[in-house]
PDB file of C-alpha atoms in Angstrom:
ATOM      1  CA  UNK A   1       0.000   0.000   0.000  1.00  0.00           C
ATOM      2  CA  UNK A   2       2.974   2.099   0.728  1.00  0.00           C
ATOM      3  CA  UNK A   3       4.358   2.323  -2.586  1.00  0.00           C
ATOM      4  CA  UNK A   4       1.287   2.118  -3.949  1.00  0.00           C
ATOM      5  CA  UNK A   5       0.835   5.482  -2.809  1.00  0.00           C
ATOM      6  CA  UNK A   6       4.051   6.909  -3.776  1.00  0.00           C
ATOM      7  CA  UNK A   7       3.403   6.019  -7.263  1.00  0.00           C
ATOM      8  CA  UNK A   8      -0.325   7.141  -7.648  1.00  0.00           C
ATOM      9  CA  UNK A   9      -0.731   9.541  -4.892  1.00  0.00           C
ATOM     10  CA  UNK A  10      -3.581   7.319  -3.696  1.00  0.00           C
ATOM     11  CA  UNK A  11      -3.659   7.283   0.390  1.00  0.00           C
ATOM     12  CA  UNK A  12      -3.367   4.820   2.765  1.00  0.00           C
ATOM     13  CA  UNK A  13      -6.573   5.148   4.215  1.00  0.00           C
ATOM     14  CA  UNK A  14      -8.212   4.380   0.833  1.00  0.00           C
ATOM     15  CA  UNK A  15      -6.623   0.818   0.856  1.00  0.00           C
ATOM     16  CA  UNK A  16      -7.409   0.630   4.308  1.00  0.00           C
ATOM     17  CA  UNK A  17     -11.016   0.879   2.871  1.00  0.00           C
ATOM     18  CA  UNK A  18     -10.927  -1.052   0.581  1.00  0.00           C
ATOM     19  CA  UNK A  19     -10.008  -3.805   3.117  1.00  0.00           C
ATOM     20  CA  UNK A  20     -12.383  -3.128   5.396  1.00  0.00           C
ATOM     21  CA  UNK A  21     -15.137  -2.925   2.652  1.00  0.00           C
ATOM     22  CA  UNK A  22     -14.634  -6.489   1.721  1.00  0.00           C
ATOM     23  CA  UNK A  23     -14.098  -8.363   4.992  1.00  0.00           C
ATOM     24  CA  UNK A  24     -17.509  -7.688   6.294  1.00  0.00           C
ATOM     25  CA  UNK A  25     -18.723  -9.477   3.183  1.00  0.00           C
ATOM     26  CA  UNK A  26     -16.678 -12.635   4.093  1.00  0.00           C
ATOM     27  CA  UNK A  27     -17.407 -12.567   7.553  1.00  0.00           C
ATOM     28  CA  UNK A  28     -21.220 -12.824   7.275  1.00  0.00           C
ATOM     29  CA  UNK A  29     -21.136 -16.320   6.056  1.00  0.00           C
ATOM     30  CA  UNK A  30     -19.035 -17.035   9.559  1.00  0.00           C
ATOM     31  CA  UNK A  31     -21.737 -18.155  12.732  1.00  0.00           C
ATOM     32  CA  UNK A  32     -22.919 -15.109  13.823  1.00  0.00           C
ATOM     33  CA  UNK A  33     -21.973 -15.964  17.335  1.00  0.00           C
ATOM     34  CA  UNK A  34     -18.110 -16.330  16.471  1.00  0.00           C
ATOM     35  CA  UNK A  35     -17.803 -13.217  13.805  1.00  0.00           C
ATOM     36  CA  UNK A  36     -19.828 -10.413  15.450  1.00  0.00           C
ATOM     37  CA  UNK A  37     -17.339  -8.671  17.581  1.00  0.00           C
ATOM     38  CA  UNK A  38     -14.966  -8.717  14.248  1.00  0.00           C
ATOM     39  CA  UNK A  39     -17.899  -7.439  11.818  1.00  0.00           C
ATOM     40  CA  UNK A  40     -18.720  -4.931  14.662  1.00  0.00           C
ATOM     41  CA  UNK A  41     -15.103  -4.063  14.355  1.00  0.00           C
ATOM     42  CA  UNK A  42     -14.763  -3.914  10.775  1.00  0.00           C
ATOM     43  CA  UNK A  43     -17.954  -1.537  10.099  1.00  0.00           C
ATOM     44  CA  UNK A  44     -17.155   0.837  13.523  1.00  0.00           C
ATOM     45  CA  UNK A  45     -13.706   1.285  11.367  1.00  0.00           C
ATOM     46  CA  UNK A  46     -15.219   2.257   8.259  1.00  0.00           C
ATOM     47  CA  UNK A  47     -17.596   4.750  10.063  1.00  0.00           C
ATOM     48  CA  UNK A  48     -14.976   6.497  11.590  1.00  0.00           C
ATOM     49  CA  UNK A  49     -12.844   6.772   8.544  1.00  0.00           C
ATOM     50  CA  UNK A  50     -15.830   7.808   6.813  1.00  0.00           C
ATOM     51  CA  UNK A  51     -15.531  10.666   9.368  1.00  0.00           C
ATOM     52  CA  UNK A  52     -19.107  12.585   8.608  1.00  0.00           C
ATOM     53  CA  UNK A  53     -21.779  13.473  11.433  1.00  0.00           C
ATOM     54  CA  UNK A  54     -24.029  10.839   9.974  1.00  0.00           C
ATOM     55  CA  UNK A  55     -21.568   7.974   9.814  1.00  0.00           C
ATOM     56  CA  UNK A  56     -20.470   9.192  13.616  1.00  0.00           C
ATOM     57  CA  UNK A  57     -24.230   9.072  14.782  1.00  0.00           C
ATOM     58  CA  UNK A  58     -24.960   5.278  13.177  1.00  0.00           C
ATOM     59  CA  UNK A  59     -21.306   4.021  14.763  1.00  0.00           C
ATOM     60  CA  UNK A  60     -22.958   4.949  18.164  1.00  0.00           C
ATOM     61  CA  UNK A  61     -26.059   3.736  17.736  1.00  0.00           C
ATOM     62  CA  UNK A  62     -24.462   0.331  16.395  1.00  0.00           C
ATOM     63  CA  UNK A  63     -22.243  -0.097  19.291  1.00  0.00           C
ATOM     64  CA  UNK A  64     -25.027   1.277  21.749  1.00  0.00           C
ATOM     65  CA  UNK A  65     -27.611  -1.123  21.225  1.00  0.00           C
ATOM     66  CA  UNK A  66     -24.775  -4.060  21.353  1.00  0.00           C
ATOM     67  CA  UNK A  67     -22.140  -3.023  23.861  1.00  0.00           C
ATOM     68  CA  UNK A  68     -23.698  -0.449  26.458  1.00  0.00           C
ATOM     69  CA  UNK A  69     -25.590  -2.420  29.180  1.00  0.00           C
ATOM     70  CA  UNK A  70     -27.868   0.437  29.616  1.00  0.00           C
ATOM     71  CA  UNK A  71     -29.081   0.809  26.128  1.00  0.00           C
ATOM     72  CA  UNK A  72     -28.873  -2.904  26.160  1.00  0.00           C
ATOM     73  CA  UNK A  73     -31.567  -3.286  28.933  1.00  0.00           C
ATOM     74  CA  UNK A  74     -34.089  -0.537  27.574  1.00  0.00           C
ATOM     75  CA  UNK A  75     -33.650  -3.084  23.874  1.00  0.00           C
ATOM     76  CA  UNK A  76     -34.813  -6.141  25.115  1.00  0.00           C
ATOM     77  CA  UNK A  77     -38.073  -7.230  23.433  1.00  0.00           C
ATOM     78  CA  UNK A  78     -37.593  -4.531  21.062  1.00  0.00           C
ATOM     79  CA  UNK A  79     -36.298  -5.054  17.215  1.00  0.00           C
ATOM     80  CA  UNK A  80     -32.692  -3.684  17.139  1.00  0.00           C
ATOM     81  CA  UNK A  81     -32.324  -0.656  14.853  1.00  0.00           C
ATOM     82  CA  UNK A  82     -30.546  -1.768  11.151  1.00  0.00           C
ATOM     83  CA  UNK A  83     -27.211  -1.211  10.732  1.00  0.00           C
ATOM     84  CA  UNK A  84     -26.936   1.177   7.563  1.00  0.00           C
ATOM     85  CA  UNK A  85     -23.826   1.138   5.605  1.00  0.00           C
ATOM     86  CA  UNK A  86     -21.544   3.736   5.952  1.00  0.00           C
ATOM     87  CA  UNK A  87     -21.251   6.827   3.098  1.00  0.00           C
ATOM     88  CA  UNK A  88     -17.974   6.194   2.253  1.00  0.00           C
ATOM     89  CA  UNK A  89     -16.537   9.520  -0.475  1.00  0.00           C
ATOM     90  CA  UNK A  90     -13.962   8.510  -2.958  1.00  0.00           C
ATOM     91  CA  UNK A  91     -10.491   9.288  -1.952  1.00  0.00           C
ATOM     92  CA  UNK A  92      -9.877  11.615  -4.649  1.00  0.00           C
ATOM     93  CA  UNK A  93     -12.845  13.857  -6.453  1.00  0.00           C
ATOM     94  CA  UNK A  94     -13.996  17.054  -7.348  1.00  0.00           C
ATOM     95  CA  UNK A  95     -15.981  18.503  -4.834  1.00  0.00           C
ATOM     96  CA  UNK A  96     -18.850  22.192  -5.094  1.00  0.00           C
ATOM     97  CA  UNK A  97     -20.780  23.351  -2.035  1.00  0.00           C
ATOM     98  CA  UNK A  98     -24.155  23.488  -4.245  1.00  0.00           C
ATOM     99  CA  UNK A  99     -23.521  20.141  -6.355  1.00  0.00           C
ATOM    100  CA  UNK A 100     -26.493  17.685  -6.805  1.00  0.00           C
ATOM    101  CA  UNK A 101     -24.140  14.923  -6.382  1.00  0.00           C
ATOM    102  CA  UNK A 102     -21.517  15.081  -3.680  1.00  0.00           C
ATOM    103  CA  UNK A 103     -18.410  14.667  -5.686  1.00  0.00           C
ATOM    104  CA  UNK A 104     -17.391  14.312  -9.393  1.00  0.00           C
ATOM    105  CA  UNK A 105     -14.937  11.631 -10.225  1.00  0.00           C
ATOM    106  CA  UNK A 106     -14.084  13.213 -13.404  1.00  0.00           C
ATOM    107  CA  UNK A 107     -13.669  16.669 -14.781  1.00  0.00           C
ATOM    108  CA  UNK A 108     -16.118  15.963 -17.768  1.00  0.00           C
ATOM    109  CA  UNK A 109     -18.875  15.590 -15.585  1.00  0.00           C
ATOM    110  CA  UNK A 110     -18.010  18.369 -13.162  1.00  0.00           C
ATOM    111  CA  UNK A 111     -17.644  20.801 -16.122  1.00  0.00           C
ATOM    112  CA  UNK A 112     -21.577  19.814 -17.753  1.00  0.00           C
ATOM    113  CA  UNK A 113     -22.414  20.248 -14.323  1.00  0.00           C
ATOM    114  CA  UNK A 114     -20.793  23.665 -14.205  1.00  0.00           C
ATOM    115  CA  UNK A 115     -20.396  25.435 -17.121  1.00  0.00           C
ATOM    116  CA  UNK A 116     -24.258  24.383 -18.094  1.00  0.00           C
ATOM    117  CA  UNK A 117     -25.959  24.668 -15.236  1.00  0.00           C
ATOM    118  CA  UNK A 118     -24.324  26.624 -12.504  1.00  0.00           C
ATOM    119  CA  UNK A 119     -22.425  29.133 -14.749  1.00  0.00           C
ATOM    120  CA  UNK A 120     -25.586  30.284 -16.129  1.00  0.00           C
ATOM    121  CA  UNK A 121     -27.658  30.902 -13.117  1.00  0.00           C
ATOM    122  CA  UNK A 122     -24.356  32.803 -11.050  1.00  0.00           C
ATOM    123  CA  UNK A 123     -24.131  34.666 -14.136  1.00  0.00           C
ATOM    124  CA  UNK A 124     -20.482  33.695 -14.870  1.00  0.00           C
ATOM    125  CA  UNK A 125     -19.711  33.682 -18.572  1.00  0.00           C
ATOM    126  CA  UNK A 126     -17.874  30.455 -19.053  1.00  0.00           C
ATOM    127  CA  UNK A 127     -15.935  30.585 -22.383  1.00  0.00           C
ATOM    128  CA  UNK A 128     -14.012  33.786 -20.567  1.00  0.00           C
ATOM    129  CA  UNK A 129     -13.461  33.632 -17.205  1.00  0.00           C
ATOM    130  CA  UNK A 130     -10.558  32.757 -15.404  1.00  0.00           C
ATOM    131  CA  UNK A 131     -10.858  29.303 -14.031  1.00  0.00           C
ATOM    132  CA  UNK A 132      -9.540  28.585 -10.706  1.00  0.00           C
ATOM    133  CA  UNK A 133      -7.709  24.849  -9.295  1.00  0.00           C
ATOM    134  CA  UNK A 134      -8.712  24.483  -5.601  1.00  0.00           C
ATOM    135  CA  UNK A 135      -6.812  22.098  -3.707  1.00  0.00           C
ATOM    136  CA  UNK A 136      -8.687  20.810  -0.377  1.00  0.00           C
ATOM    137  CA  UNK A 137      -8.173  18.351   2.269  1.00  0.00           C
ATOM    138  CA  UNK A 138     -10.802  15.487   2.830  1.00  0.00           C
ATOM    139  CA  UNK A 139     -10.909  15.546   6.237  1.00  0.00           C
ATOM    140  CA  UNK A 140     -12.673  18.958   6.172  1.00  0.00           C
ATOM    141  CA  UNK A 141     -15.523  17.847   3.026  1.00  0.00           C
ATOM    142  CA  UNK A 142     -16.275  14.332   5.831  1.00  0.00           C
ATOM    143  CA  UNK A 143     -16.616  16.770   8.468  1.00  0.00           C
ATOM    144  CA  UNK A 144     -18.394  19.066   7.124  1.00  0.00           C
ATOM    145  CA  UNK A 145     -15.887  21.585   8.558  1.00  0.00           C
ATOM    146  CA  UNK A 146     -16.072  23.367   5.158  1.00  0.00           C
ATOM    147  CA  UNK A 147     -17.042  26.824   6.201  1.00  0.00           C
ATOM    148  CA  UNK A 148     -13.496  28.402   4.805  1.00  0.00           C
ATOM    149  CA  UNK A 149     -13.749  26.257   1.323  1.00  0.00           C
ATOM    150  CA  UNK A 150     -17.160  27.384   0.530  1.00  0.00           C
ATOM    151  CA  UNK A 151     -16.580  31.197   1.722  1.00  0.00           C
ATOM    152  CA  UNK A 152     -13.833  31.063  -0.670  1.00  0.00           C
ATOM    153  CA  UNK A 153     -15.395  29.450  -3.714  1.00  0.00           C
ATOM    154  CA  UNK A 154     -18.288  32.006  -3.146  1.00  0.00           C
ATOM    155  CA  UNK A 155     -16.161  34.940  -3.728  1.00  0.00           C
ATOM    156  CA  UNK A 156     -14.357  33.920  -6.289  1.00  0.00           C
ATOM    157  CA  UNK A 157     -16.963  32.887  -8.273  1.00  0.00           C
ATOM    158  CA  UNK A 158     -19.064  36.430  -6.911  1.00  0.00           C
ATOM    159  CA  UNK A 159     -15.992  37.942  -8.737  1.00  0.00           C
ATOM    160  CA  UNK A 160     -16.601  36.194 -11.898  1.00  0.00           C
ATOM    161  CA  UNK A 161     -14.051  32.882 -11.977  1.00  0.00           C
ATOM    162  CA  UNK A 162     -14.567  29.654 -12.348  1.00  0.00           C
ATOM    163  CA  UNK A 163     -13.320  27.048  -9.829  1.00  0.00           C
ATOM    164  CA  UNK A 164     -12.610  23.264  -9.820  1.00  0.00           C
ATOM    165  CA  UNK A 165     -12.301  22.415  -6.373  1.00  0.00           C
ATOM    166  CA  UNK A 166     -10.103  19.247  -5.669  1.00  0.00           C
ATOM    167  CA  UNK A 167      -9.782  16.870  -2.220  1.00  0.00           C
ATOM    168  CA  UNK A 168      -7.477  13.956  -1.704  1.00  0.00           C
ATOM    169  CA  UNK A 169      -7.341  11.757   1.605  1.00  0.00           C
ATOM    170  CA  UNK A 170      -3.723  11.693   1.511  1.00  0.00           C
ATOM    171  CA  UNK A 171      -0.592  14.406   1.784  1.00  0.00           C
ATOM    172  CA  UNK A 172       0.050  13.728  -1.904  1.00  0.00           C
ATOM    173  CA  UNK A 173      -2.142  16.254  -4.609  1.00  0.00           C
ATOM    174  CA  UNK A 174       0.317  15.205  -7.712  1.00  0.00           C
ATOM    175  CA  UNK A 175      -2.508  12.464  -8.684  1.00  0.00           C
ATOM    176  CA  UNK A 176      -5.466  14.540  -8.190  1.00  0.00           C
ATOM    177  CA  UNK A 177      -3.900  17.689 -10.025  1.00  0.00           C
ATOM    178  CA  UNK A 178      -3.199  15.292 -12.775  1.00  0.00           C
ATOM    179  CA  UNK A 179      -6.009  13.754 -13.301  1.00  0.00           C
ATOM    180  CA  UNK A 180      -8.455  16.863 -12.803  1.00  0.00           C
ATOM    181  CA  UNK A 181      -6.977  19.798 -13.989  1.00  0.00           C
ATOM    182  CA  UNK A 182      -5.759  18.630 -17.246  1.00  0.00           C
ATOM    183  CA  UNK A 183      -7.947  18.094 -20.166  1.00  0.00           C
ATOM    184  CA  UNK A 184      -7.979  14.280 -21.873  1.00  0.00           C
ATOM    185  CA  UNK A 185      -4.563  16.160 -24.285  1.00  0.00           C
ATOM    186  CA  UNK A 186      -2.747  16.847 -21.308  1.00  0.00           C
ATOM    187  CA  UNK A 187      -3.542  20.509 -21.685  1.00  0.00           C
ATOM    188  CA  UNK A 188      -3.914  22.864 -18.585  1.00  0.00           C
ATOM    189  CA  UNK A 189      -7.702  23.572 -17.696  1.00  0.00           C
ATOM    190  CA  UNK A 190      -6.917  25.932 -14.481  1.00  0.00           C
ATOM    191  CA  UNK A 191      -5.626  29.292 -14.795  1.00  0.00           C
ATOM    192  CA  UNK A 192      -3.626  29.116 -11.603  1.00  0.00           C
ATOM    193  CA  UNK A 193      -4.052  27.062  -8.138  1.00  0.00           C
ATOM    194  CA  UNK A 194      -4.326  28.078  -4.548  1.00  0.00           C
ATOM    195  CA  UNK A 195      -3.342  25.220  -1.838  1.00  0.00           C
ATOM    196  CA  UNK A 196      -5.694  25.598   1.105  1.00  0.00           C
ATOM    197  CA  UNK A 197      -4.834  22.403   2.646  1.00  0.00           C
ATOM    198  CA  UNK A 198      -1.859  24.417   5.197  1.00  0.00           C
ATOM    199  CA  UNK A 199       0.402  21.854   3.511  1.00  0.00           C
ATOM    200  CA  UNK A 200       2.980  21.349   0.916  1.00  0.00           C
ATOM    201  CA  UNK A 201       1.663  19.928  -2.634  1.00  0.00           C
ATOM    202  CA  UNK A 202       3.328  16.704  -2.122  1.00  0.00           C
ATOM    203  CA  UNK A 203       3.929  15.499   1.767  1.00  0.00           C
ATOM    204  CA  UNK A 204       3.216  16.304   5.175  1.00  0.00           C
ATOM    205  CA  UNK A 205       4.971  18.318   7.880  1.00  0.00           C
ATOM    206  CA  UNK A 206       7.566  15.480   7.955  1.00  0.00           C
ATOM    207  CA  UNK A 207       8.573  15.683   4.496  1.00  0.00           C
ATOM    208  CA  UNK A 208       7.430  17.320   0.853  1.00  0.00           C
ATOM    209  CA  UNK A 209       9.072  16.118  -2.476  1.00  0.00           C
ATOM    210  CA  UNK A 210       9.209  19.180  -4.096  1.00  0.00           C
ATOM    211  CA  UNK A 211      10.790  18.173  -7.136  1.00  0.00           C
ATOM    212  CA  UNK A 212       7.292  16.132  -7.789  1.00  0.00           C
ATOM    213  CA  UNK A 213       5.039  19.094  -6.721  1.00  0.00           C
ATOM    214  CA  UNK A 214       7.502  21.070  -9.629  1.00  0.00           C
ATOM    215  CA  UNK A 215       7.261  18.496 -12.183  1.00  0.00           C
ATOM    216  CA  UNK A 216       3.221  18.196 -12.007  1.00  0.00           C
ATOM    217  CA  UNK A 217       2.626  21.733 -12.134  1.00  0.00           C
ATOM    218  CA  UNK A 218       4.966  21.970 -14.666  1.00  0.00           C
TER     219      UNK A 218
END
């Protein structure tokens, strides 16, 4: 997984995911009595990774109505509440405050989306304006912490630019810049970029590989 991400710029805690997206499957078909703790497990991991209020909310109530004696007692004779699976985002996507969908997984789609629909009601004139590459963190679109991104995104585009806002899960952007602000030619689509993440373009606050971050914005 570790040079996986080196290579691709895909994080860890996407093939952690991945994992933990398949064992539940397998375990099912295990007596119930011998595989719940680990299917418990498995699912209370992939809510907290998932990281947003409403995967936070069905983690407690899953562990409540199994592991808390209180919430135990005041469940007896009563049907449990369904575990429902977690709302897992893609580790790397495109990502607009007033989207109908969530995230784009490809700038083809964002751009219909944007140029078609949103441009024209904002008033931006798309053929012109500048267009803008966002780089966000992940953490803050699960958490809904996202005050700053969409304050920022509103101005700009109050001013008249266009923006394609970008997440990843990990400390390397190279693969997301690649694949989202470059047209199918390998042609430039942004204007310029702005880093919000409080990071370097490639690595953390132990160590950046600049010479990467300078060849992919090259």
């Amino acid at each position: 997984m570790k040079k996986k991400k080196q290579e691709d710029g895909s994080s860890f805690e996407e093939g952690m995911l991945k994992l933990l997206r398949t064992l539940p499957k397998v375990l099912k078909f295990l007596p119930s009595d011998k595989a719940a703790d680990a299917r418990t497990f498995m699912m209370s991991f992939q809510y907290w990774l998932g990281g947003s209020p409403e995967n936070l909310e069905s983690m407690l109530v899953m562990l409540g109505q199994d592991y808390v004696p209180q919430v135990k007692d005041n469940m007896k004779g009563k049907e449990k509440v369904a575990a429902v699976d977690p709302v897992l985002l893609p580790d790397k996507a495109i990502w607009h405050p007033v989207a109908p969908s969530i995230v784009f997984e490809n700038n083809v789609d964002y751009f219909n989306w944007y140029n078609n629909e949103f441009c024209a009601e904002a008033g931006i004139d798309a053929k012109t304006a500048p267009t803008i590459g966002l780089v966000l963190q992940k953490s803050h679109i699960n958490t809904k912490d996202d005050t700053h991104y969409v304050s920022l995104i509103s101005e700009l585009e109050s001013r008249g630019a266009r923006v394609v806002p970008i997440y990843s899960g990990g400390l390397d952007f190279s693969g997301p810049i690649e694949d989202y602000f470059y047209d199918p030619a390998g042609r430039p689509i942004v204007d310029t970029i702005v880093n919000l993440t409080g990071f370097a373009l490639v690595g953390g606050p132990a160590s950046q590989d600049h010479a990467k971050a300078a060849k992919v914005l090259k």
